[in-house]
PDB file of C-alpha atoms in Angstrom:
ATOM      1  CA  MET A 150     -24.976 -45.479  77.590  1.00  0.00           C
ATOM      2  CA  GLU A 151     -27.547 -43.567  75.653  1.00  0.00           C
ATOM      3  CA  LYS A 152     -26.220 -44.853  72.296  1.00  0.00           C
ATOM      4  CA  THR A 153     -26.507 -48.486  73.404  1.00  0.00           C
ATOM      5  CA  GLN A 154     -30.129 -47.885  74.479  1.00  0.00           C
ATOM      6  CA  ILE A 155     -30.930 -46.358  71.071  1.00  0.00           C
ATOM      7  CA  ARG A 156     -29.261 -49.296  69.332  1.00  0.00           C
ATOM      8  CA  SER A 157     -31.219 -51.715  71.488  1.00  0.00           C
ATOM      9  CA  LEU A 158     -34.459 -49.909  70.668  1.00  0.00           C
ATOM     10  CA  ILE A 159     -33.652 -49.971  66.945  1.00  0.00           C
ATOM     11  CA  LYS A 160     -32.881 -53.718  67.109  1.00  0.00           C
ATOM     12  CA  LEU A 161     -36.087 -54.310  69.060  1.00  0.00           C
ATOM     13  CA  PHE A 162     -38.049 -52.274  66.494  1.00  0.00           C
ATOM     14  CA  PHE A 163     -36.615 -54.276  63.558  1.00  0.00           C
ATOM     15  CA  CYS A 164     -37.318 -57.542  65.372  1.00  0.00           C
ATOM     16  CA  PHE A 165     -40.894 -56.422  65.946  1.00  0.00           C
ATOM     17  CA  ILE A 166     -41.334 -55.480  62.256  1.00  0.00           C
ATOM     18  CA  LEU A 167     -39.796 -58.802  61.208  1.00  0.00           C
ATOM     19  CA  PHE A 168     -42.104 -60.643  63.627  1.00  0.00           C
ATOM     20  CA  LEU A 169     -45.170 -58.866  62.183  1.00  0.00           C
ATOM     21  CA  TYR A 170     -44.075 -59.580  58.628  1.00  0.00           C
ATOM     22  CA  LEU A 171     -43.417 -63.263  59.195  1.00  0.00           C
ATOM     23  CA  PHE A 172     -46.527 -64.068  61.197  1.00  0.00           C
ATOM     24  CA  ASN A 173     -48.898 -61.802  59.322  1.00  0.00           C
ATOM     25  CA  CYS A 174     -48.433 -63.663  56.040  1.00  0.00           C
ATOM     26  CA  SER A 175     -51.141 -66.179  55.328  1.00  0.00           C
ATOM     27  CA  GLY A 176     -50.121 -69.824  55.418  1.00  0.00           C
ATOM     28  CA  THR A 177     -52.642 -70.766  52.742  1.00  0.00           C
ATOM     29  CA  ILE A 178     -53.116 -69.663  49.196  1.00  0.00           C
ATOM     30  CA  LYS A 179     -56.650 -68.845  48.220  1.00  0.00           C
ATOM     31  CA  THR A 180     -57.526 -70.067  44.727  1.00  0.00           C
ATOM     32  CA  THR A 181     -60.669 -70.951  42.882  1.00  0.00           C
ATOM     33  CA  LYS A 182     -62.017 -74.397  43.489  1.00  0.00           C
ATOM     34  CA  TYR A 183     -60.533 -76.971  41.111  1.00  0.00           C
ATOM     35  CA  SER A 184     -62.917 -79.276  39.338  1.00  0.00           C
ATOM     36  CA  GLU A 185     -61.961 -82.325  37.349  1.00  0.00           C
ATOM     37  CA  PRO A 186     -62.368 -81.943  33.579  1.00  0.00           C
ATOM     38  CA  LYS A 187     -65.201 -83.897  32.066  1.00  0.00           C
ATOM     39  CA  SER A 188     -64.242 -87.421  31.188  1.00  0.00           C
ATOM     40  CA  GLN A 189     -63.284 -88.091  27.579  1.00  0.00           C
ATOM     41  CA  ASP A 190     -64.821 -91.553  27.966  1.00  0.00           C
ATOM     42  CA  ASN A 191     -68.272 -90.043  27.403  1.00  0.00           C
ATOM     43  CA  ILE A 192     -67.237 -88.656  24.000  1.00  0.00           C
ATOM     44  CA  SER A 193     -67.189 -91.310  21.320  1.00  0.00           C
ATOM     45  CA  LYS A 194     -64.503 -91.526  18.671  1.00  0.00           C
ATOM     46  CA  GLU A 195     -67.150 -90.920  16.047  1.00  0.00           C
ATOM     47  CA  ASP A 196     -68.161 -87.650  17.739  1.00  0.00           C
ATOM     48  CA  THR A 197     -64.496 -86.609  17.892  1.00  0.00           C
ATOM     49  CA  ASN A 198     -64.108 -87.319  14.164  1.00  0.00           C
ATOM     50  CA  LYS A 199     -67.214 -85.274  13.364  1.00  0.00           C
ATOM     51  CA  MET A 200     -65.965 -82.401  15.513  1.00  0.00           C
ATOM     52  CA  TYR A 201     -62.589 -82.222  13.733  1.00  0.00           C
ATOM     53  CA  PHE A 202     -64.046 -82.789  10.269  1.00  0.00           C
ATOM     54  CA  SER A 203     -66.582 -80.001  10.800  1.00  0.00           C
ATOM     55  CA  GLN A 204     -63.718 -77.581  11.532  1.00  0.00           C
ATOM     56  CA  ILE A 205     -62.094 -78.204   8.136  1.00  0.00           C
ATOM     57  CA  THR A 206     -64.290 -76.843   5.360  1.00  0.00           C
ATOM     58  CA  ASP A 207     -61.853 -75.795   2.654  1.00  0.00           C
ATOM     59  CA  MET A 208     -60.660 -79.186   1.414  1.00  0.00           C
ATOM     60  CA  PRO A 209     -62.050 -82.660   0.771  1.00  0.00           C
ATOM     61  CA  LEU A 210     -61.497 -85.411   3.299  1.00  0.00           C
ATOM     62  CA  PRO A 211     -62.087 -89.055   2.429  1.00  0.00           C
ATOM     63  CA  SER A 212     -65.280 -90.404   3.954  1.00  0.00           C
ATOM     64  CA  LYS A 213     -64.895 -93.055   6.644  1.00  0.00           C
ATOM     65  CA  SER A 214     -61.488 -91.655   7.628  1.00  0.00           C
ATOM     66  CA  LYS A 215     -60.565 -91.851  11.275  1.00  0.00           C
ATOM     67  CA  ILE A 216     -58.495 -89.259  13.082  1.00  0.00           C
ATOM     68  CA  ILE A 217     -55.296 -90.175  14.930  1.00  0.00           C
ATOM     69  CA  LEU A 218     -55.599 -87.710  17.799  1.00  0.00           C
ATOM     70  CA  ASP A 219     -52.048 -88.239  19.084  1.00  0.00           C
ATOM     71  CA  ASN A 220     -50.618 -86.972  15.778  1.00  0.00           C
ATOM     72  CA  THR A 221     -53.161 -84.215  15.065  1.00  0.00           C
ATOM     73  CA  VAL A 222     -52.538 -80.544  15.842  1.00  0.00           C
ATOM     74  CA  ILE A 223     -55.044 -78.070  14.416  1.00  0.00           C
ATOM     75  CA  VAL A 224     -55.150 -74.329  15.031  1.00  0.00           C
ATOM     76  CA  GLY A 225     -58.144 -72.358  13.783  1.00  0.00           C
ATOM     77  CA  LYS A 226     -61.160 -73.640  11.910  1.00  0.00           C
ATOM     78  CA  ASN A 227     -63.137 -73.456   8.679  1.00  0.00           C
ATOM     79  CA  GLU A 228     -60.940 -71.930   5.949  1.00  0.00           C
ATOM     80  CA  ASN A 229     -58.411 -70.534   8.416  1.00  0.00           C
ATOM     81  CA  TRP A 230     -57.185 -73.791   9.911  1.00  0.00           C
ATOM     82  CA  MET A 231     -53.541 -74.745   9.856  1.00  0.00           C
ATOM     83  CA  GLY A 232     -51.525 -77.534  11.358  1.00  0.00           C
ATOM     84  CA  ARG A 233     -51.352 -81.284  10.917  1.00  0.00           C
ATOM     85  CA  LEU A 234     -54.251 -83.665  10.504  1.00  0.00           C
ATOM     86  CA  ALA A 235     -53.422 -87.363  10.830  1.00  0.00           C
ATOM     87  CA  LEU A 236     -55.930 -89.885   9.489  1.00  0.00           C
ATOM     88  CA  THR A 237     -56.259 -93.592   8.845  1.00  0.00           C
ATOM     89  CA  HIS A 238     -58.315 -95.105   6.070  1.00  0.00           C
ATOM     90  CA  ASN A 239     -59.070 -98.549   4.680  1.00  0.00           C
ATOM     91  CA  ASP A 240     -58.553 -97.611   1.011  1.00  0.00           C
ATOM     92  CA  SER A 241     -55.256 -98.257  -0.749  1.00  0.00           C
ATOM     93  CA  ILE A 242     -52.578 -95.631  -1.349  1.00  0.00           C
ATOM     94  CA  ASP A 243     -53.511 -95.463  -5.052  1.00  0.00           C
ATOM     95  CA  GLU A 244     -57.222 -94.945  -4.343  1.00  0.00           C
ATOM     96  CA  LEU A 245     -56.505 -92.150  -1.868  1.00  0.00           C
ATOM     97  CA  PHE A 246     -53.957 -90.548  -4.189  1.00  0.00           C
ATOM     98  CA  THR A 247     -56.560 -90.506  -6.977  1.00  0.00           C
ATOM     99  CA  PHE A 248     -59.173 -89.121  -4.574  1.00  0.00           C
ATOM    100  CA  PHE A 249     -57.030 -86.096  -3.688  1.00  0.00           C
ATOM    101  CA  VAL A 250     -55.913 -85.464  -7.277  1.00  0.00           C
ATOM    102  CA  ASN A 251     -59.560 -85.430  -8.426  1.00  0.00           C
ATOM    103  CA  GLU A 252     -61.157 -83.620  -5.492  1.00  0.00           C
ATOM    104  CA  MET A 253     -58.682 -80.888  -4.482  1.00  0.00           C
ATOM    105  CA  PRO A 254     -59.218 -78.822  -7.687  1.00  0.00           C
ATOM    106  CA  LYS A 255     -62.938 -78.659  -6.815  1.00  0.00           C
ATOM    107  CA  PHE A 256     -61.874 -76.656  -3.745  1.00  0.00           C
ATOM    108  CA  ASP A 257     -59.741 -74.252  -5.844  1.00  0.00           C
ATOM    109  CA  PHE A 258     -56.438 -75.972  -5.085  1.00  0.00           C
ATOM    110  CA  GLU A 259     -53.842 -76.333  -7.807  1.00  0.00           C
ATOM    111  CA  GLU A 260     -51.545 -79.338  -7.824  1.00  0.00           C
ATOM    112  CA  LYS A 261     -47.932 -78.181  -7.520  1.00  0.00           C
ATOM    113  CA  SER A 262     -46.145 -81.491  -7.076  1.00  0.00           C
ATOM    114  CA  SER A 263     -46.895 -85.173  -6.717  1.00  0.00           C
ATOM    115  CA  VAL A 264     -45.009 -88.412  -6.231  1.00  0.00           C
ATOM    116  CA  ARG A 265     -46.879 -91.697  -6.547  1.00  0.00           C
ATOM    117  CA  SER A 266     -45.062 -94.592  -4.898  1.00  0.00           C
ATOM    118  CA  THR A 267     -45.204 -96.756  -1.778  1.00  0.00           C
ATOM    119  CA  GLU A 268     -45.119 -93.487   0.153  1.00  0.00           C
ATOM    120  CA  SER A 269     -46.962 -90.971  -1.996  1.00  0.00           C
ATOM    121  CA  SER A 270     -46.949 -87.237  -1.532  1.00  0.00           C
ATOM    122  CA  LEU A 271     -48.946 -84.374  -2.985  1.00  0.00           C
ATOM    123  CA  ILE A 272     -48.590 -80.621  -2.712  1.00  0.00           C
ATOM    124  CA  PHE A 273     -51.536 -78.343  -3.459  1.00  0.00           C
ATOM    125  CA  GLN A 274     -51.745 -74.579  -3.281  1.00  0.00           C
ATOM    126  CA  ASN A 275     -54.397 -71.870  -3.478  1.00  0.00           C
ATOM    127  CA  LYS A 276     -54.313 -68.134  -2.764  1.00  0.00           C
ATOM    128  CA  LYS A 277     -54.398 -68.627   1.015  1.00  0.00           C
ATOM    129  CA  LYS A 278     -52.465 -71.780   1.848  1.00  0.00           C
ATOM    130  CA  THR A 279     -50.323 -74.712   0.867  1.00  0.00           C
ATOM    131  CA  ILE A 280     -51.441 -78.265   1.642  1.00  0.00           C
ATOM    132  CA  PHE A 281     -48.927 -81.126   1.859  1.00  0.00           C
ATOM    133  CA  ILE A 282     -50.436 -84.623   1.823  1.00  0.00           C
ATOM    134  CA  LYS A 283     -48.406 -87.744   2.615  1.00  0.00           C
ATOM    135  CA  ILE A 284     -50.019 -91.137   2.091  1.00  0.00           C
ATOM    136  CA  SER A 285     -48.274 -94.251   3.387  1.00  0.00           C
ATOM    137  CA  LYS A 286     -49.072 -97.836   4.273  1.00  0.00           C
ATOM    138  CA  MET A 287     -49.719 -98.791   7.882  1.00  0.00           C
ATOM    139  CA  HIS A 288     -50.223-102.203   9.393  1.00  0.00           C
ATOM    140  CA  PHE A 289     -53.389-104.343   9.103  1.00  0.00           C
ATOM    141  CA  ARG A 290     -54.488-103.087   5.670  1.00  0.00           C
ATOM    142  CA  LYS A 291     -54.747 -99.492   6.829  1.00  0.00           C
ATOM    143  CA  THR A 292     -53.382 -96.431   5.120  1.00  0.00           C
ATOM    144  CA  ASN A 293     -51.963 -93.420   6.926  1.00  0.00           C
ATOM    145  CA  ILE A 294     -52.809 -89.938   5.608  1.00  0.00           C
ATOM    146  CA  GLU A 295     -50.947 -86.953   6.979  1.00  0.00           C
ATOM    147  CA  ILE A 296     -52.229 -83.549   5.859  1.00  0.00           C
ATOM    148  CA  THR A 297     -50.225 -80.440   6.720  1.00  0.00           C
ATOM    149  CA  SER A 298     -51.682 -76.994   6.085  1.00  0.00           C
ATOM    150  CA  THR A 299     -49.589 -73.805   6.152  1.00  0.00           C
ATOM    151  CA  PRO A 300     -50.609 -70.246   5.275  1.00  0.00           C
ATOM    152  CA  MET A 301     -49.060 -68.607   2.215  1.00  0.00           C
ATOM    153  CA  ASN A 302     -47.746 -65.555   4.063  1.00  0.00           C
TER     154      ASN A 302
END
């Protein structure tokens, strides 16, 4: 009879511990108050263009270019940026091709390869990075410029 009382006490003890554990846990999670991010509607597209263009200082970008945010991924800034910059421009493929061929050497980039056609491509390189530029026709007299920057090492 004594063993059954001890077993009953042990069961009662475990039930009590389980009861304390289950009902002592908080039913709510305490976190910091969430606030909505500031609306992007207040930031104009022109301000966004200026912000991205100011982060890229080591290469020429055609004036009056507009950034395609959905296709742009930039990591870093100034001379240490890398990633993909997608732009649109109103100039023709030939005018933009000539712009990059003439302006990139002024930023210490050497032309490594180029193909001038309906979808032109250029590859430039300096001591720190390689820049791949693809220029293609879009709709409504617009030209697409895709600039990809990768570090050398």
